[in-house]
Tab-separated table of C-alpha atoms and ligand atoms in Angstrom:
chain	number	residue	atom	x	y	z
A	1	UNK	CA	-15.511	48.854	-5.314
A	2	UNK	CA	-16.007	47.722	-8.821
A	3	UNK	CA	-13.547	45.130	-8.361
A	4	UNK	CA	-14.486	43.323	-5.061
A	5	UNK	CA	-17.880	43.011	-7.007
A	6	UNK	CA	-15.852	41.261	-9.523
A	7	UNK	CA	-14.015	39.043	-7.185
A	8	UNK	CA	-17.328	38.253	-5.079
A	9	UNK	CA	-19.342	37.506	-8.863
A	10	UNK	CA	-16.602	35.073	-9.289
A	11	UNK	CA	-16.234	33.716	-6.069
A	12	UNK	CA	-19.868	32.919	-6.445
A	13	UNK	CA	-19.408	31.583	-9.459
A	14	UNK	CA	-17.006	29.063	-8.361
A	15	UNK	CA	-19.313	28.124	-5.304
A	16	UNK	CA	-22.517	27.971	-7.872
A	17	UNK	CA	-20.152	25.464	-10.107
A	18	UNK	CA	-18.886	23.351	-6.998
A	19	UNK	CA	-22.234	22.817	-5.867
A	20	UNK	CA	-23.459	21.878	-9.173
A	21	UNK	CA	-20.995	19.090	-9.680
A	22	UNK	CA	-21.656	17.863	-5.837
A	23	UNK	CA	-25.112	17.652	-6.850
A	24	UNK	CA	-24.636	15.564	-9.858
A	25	UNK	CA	-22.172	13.758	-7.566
A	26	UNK	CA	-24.718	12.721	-5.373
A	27	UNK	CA	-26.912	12.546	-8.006
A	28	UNK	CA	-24.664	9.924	-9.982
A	29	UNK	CA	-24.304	7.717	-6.278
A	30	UNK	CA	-28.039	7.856	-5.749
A	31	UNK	CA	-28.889	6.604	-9.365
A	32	UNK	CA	-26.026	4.104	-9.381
A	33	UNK	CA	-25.456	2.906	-5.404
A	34	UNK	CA	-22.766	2.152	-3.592
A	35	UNK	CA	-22.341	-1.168	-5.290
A	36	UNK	CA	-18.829	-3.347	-5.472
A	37	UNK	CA	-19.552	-4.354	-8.723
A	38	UNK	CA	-18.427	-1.435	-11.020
A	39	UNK	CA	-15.755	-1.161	-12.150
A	40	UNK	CA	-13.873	1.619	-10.841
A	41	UNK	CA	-12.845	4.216	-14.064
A	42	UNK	CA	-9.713	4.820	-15.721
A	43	UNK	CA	-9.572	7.926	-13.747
A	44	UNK	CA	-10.336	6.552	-10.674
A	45	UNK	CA	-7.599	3.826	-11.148
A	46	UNK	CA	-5.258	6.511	-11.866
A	47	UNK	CA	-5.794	8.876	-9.582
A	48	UNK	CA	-5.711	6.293	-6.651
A	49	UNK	CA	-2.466	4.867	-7.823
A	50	UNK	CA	-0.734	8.212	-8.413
A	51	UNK	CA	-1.891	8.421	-4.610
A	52	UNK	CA	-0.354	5.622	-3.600
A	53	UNK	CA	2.862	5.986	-5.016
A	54	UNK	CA	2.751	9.863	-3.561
A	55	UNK	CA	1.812	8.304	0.137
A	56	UNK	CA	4.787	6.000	-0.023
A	57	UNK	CA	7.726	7.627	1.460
A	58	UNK	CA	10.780	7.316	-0.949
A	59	UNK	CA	13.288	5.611	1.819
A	60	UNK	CA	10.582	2.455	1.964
A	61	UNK	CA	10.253	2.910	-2.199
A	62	UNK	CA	13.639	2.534	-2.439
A	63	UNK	CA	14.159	-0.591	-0.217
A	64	UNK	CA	15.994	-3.640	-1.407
A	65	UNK	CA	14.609	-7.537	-1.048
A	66	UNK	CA	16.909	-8.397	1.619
A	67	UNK	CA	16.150	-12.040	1.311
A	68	UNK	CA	17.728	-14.382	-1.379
A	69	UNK	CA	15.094	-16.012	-3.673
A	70	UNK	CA	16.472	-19.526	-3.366
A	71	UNK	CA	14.266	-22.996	-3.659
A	72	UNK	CA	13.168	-22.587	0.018
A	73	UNK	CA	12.795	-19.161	-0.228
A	74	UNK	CA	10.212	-19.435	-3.054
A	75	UNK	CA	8.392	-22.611	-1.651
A	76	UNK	CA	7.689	-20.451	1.824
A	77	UNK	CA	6.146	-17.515	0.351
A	78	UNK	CA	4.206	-19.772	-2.565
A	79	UNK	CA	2.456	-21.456	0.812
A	80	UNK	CA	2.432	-18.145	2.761
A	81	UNK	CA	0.556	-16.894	-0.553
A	82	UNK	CA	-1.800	-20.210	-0.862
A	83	UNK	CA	-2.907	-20.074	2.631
A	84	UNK	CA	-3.801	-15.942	3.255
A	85	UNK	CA	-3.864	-14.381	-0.521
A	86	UNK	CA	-4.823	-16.865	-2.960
A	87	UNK	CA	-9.096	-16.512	-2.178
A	88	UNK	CA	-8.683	-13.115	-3.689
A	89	UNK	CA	-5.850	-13.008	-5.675
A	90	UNK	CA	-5.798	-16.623	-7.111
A	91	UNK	CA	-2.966	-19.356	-6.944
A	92	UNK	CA	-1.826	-18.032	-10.373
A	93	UNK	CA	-2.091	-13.960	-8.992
A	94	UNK	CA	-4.523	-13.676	-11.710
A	95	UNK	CA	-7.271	-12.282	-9.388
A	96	UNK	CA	-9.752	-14.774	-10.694
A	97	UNK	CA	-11.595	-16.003	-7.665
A	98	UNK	CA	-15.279	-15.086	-6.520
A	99	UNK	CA	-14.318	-12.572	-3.762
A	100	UNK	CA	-11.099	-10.598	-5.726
A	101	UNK	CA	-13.379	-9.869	-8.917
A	102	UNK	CA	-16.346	-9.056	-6.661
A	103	UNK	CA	-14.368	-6.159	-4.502
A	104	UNK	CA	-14.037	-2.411	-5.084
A	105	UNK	CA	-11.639	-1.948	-6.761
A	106	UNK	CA	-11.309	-5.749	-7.985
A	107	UNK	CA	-8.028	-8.011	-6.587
A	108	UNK	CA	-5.477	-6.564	-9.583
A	109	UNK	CA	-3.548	-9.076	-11.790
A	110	UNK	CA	-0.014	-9.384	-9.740
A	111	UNK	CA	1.468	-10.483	-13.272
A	112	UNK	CA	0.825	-7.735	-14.949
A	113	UNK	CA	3.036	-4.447	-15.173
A	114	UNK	CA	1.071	-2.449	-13.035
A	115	UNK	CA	2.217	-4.436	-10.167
A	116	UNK	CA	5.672	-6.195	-11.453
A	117	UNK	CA	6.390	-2.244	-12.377
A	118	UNK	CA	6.176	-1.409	-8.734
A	119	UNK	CA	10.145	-1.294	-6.482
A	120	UNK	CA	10.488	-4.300	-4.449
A	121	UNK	CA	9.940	-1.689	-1.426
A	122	UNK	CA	6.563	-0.714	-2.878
A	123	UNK	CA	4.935	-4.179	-3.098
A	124	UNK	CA	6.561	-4.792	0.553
A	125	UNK	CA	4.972	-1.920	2.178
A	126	UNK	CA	1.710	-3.026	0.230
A	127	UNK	CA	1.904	-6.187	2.225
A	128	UNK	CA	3.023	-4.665	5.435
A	129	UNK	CA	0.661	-2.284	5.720
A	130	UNK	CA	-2.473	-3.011	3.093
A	131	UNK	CA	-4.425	-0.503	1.351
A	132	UNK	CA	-6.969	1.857	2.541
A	133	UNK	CA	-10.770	2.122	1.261
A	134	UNK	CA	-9.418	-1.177	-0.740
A	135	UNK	CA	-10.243	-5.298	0.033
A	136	UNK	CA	-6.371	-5.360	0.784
A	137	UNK	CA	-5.584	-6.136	4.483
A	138	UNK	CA	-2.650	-5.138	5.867
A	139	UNK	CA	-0.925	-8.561	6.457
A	140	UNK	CA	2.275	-6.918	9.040
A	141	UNK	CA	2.502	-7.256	12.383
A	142	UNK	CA	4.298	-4.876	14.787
A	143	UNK	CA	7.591	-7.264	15.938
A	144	UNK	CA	6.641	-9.359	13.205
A	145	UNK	CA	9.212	-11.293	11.087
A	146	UNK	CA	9.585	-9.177	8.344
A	147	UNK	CA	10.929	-12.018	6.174
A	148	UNK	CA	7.686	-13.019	5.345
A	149	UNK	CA	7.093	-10.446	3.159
A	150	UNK	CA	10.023	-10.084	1.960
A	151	UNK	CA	9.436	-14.180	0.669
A	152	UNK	CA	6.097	-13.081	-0.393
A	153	UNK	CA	7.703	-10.342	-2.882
A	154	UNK	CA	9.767	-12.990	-4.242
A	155	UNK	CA	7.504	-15.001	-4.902
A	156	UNK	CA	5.064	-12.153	-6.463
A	157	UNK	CA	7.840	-11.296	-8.969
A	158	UNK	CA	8.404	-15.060	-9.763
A	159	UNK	CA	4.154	-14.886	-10.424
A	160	UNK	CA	4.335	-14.778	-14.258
A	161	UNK	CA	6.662	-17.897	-14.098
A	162	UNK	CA	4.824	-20.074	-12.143
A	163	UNK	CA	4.505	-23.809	-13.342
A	164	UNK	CA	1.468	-26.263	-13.469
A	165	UNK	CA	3.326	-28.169	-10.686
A	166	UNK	CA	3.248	-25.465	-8.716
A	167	UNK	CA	0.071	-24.270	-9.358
A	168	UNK	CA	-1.261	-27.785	-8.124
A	169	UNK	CA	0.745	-27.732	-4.621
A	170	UNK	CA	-0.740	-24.399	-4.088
A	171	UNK	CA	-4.295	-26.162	-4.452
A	172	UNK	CA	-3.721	-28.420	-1.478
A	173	UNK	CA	-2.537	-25.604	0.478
A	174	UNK	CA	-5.852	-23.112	-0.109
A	175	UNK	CA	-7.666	-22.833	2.900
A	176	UNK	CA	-10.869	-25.253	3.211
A	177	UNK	CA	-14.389	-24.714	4.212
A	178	UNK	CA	-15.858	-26.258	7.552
A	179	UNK	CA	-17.313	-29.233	5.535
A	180	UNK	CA	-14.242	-30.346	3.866
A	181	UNK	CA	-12.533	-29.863	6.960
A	182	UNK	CA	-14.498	-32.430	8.473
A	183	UNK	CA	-14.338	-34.750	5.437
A	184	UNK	CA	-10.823	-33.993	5.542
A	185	UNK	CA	-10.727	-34.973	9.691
A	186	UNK	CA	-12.701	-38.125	8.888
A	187	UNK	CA	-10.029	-39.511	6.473
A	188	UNK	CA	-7.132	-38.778	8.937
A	189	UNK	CA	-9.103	-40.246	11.952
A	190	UNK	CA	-9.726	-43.212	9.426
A	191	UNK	CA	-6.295	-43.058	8.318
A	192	UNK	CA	-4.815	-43.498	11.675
A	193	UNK	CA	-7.328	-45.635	12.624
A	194	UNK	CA	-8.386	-47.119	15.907
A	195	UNK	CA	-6.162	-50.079	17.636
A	196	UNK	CA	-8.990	-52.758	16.466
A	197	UNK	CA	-8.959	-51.367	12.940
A	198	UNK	CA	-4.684	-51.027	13.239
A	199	UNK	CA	-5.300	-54.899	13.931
A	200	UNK	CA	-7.892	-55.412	11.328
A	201	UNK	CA	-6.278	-58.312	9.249
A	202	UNK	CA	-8.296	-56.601	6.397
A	203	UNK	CA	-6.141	-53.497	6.272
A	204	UNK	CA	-2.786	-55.074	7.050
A	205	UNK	CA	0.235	-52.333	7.547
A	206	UNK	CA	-2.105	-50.205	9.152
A	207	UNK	CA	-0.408	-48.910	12.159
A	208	UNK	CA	0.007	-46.023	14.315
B	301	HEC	C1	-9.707	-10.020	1.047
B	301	HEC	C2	-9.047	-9.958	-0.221
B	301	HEC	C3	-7.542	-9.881	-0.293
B	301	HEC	C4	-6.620	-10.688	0.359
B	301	HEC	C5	-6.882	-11.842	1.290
B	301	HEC	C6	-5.319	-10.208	-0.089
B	301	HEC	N1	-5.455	-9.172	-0.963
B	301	HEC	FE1	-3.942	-8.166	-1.906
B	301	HEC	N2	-5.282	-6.916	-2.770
B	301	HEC	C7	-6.653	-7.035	-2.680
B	301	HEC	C8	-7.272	-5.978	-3.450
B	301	HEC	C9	-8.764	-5.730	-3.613
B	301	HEC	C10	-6.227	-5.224	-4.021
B	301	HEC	C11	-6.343	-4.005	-4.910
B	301	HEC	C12	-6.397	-2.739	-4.101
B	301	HEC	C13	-6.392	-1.490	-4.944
B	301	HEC	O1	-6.539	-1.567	-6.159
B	301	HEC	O2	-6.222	-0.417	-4.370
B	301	HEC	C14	-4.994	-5.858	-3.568
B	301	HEC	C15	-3.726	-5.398	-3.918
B	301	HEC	C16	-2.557	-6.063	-3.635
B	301	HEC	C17	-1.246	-5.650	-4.115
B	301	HEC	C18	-0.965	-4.427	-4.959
B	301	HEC	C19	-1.079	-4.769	-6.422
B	301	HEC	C20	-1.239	-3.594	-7.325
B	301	HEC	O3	-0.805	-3.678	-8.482
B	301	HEC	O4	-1.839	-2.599	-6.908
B	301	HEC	C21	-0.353	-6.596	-3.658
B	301	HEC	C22	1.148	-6.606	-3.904
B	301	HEC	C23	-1.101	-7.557	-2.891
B	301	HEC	N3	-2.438	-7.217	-2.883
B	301	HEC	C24	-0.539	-8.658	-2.256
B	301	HEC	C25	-1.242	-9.509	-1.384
B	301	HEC	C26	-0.626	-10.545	-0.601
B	301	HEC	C27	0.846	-10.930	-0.640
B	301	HEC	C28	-1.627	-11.111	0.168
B	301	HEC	C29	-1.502	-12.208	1.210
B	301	HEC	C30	-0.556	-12.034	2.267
B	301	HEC	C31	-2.869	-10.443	-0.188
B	301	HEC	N4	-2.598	-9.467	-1.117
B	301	HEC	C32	-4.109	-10.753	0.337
B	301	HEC	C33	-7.355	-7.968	-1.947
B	301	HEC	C34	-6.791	-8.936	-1.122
């Protein structure tokens, strides 16, 4: 008898502690919102990778890049990366752009170990299939060319090498807002011009 008191004091114990820390829990959330701007903690970061790595089953960890980095290669996935990841994660994969340091957790820096650390497999299931309670879409489709993010490794390993020429293609290649789409429509319909301005003796070589 004396015993299943015991057990049931610290049974209730346990419950009496649990509650406590839900309470300051909540507490915490109340007092400090559900805001994006935190930064998430060490812990937090930690615990969610360790996750991560634990939820990724060791035959995709363990996959090679199938694709050869080559010129072509490289120049594919640096567009690829201009056009759908660079307004979070920055031409450069710093993360430096309004939306990727304005997320929960924040767009990482794809130069630094924590990601360059990861298997090739890793960062391609990353892509594939994006990360949960994260900013990070999930960028694979289901009969999808899987070559595109195999490119788009590459080219995230080849990230801390990337040159100023480089860096400036990528800029034409970021998607644009409506406006400077129609700026940008205005100069091609100028560009190509109508057949009186093709014959405008003013603009001479102007042709279709
Ligand atoms: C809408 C914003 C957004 C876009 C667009 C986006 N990402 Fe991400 N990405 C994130 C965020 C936020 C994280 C961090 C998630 C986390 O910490 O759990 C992330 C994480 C990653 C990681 C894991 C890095 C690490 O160290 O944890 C890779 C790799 C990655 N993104 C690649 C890409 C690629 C390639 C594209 C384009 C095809 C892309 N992302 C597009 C927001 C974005």
């Amino acid at each position: 008898m004396k015993r299943l008191e015991r057990a049931l004091a610290i049974l209730g114990g346990v419950l009496l502690l649990a509650l406590l820390g839900a309470i300051a829990a909540g507490v915490g959330l109340v007092r400090r919102g559900l805001s994006a701007r935190a930064q998430p903690t060490r812990m937090e970061e930690m615990m969610a990778l360790q996750m991560r790595s634990m939820a990724t089953p060791a035959r995709v960890r363990d996959l090679k890049n199938p694709v050869q980095p080559d010129a072509a290669l490289l120049a594919g996935g640096r567009h690829h990366f201009a056009d759908h990841c660079a307004s979070c994660h920055a031409n450069d994969g710093s993360g430096a752009t309004e939306m990727g340091k304005n997320l929960y957790p924040k767009a990482p820096d794809l130069r630094a170990p924590r990601t360059q650390e990861l298997t090739d497999g890793e960062i391609f299931a990353i892509i594939q299939n994006g990360i949960r309670l994260s900013g990070m879409p999930a960028w694979g489709e289901e009969h999808g060319d899987d070559r595109e993010s195999w490119a788009l490794v590459s080219f995230i390993r080849h990230l801390p090498k990337l040159s100023p020429e480089e860096q400036r293609e990528m800029e034409d290649l970021n998607p644009r807002g409506p406006g400077e789409r129609g700026e940008d429509q205005d100069e091609q319909e100028f560009l190509q011009g109508g057949d009186e301005k093709a014959a405008d003796p003013a603009m001479p070589g102007m042709k279709h």
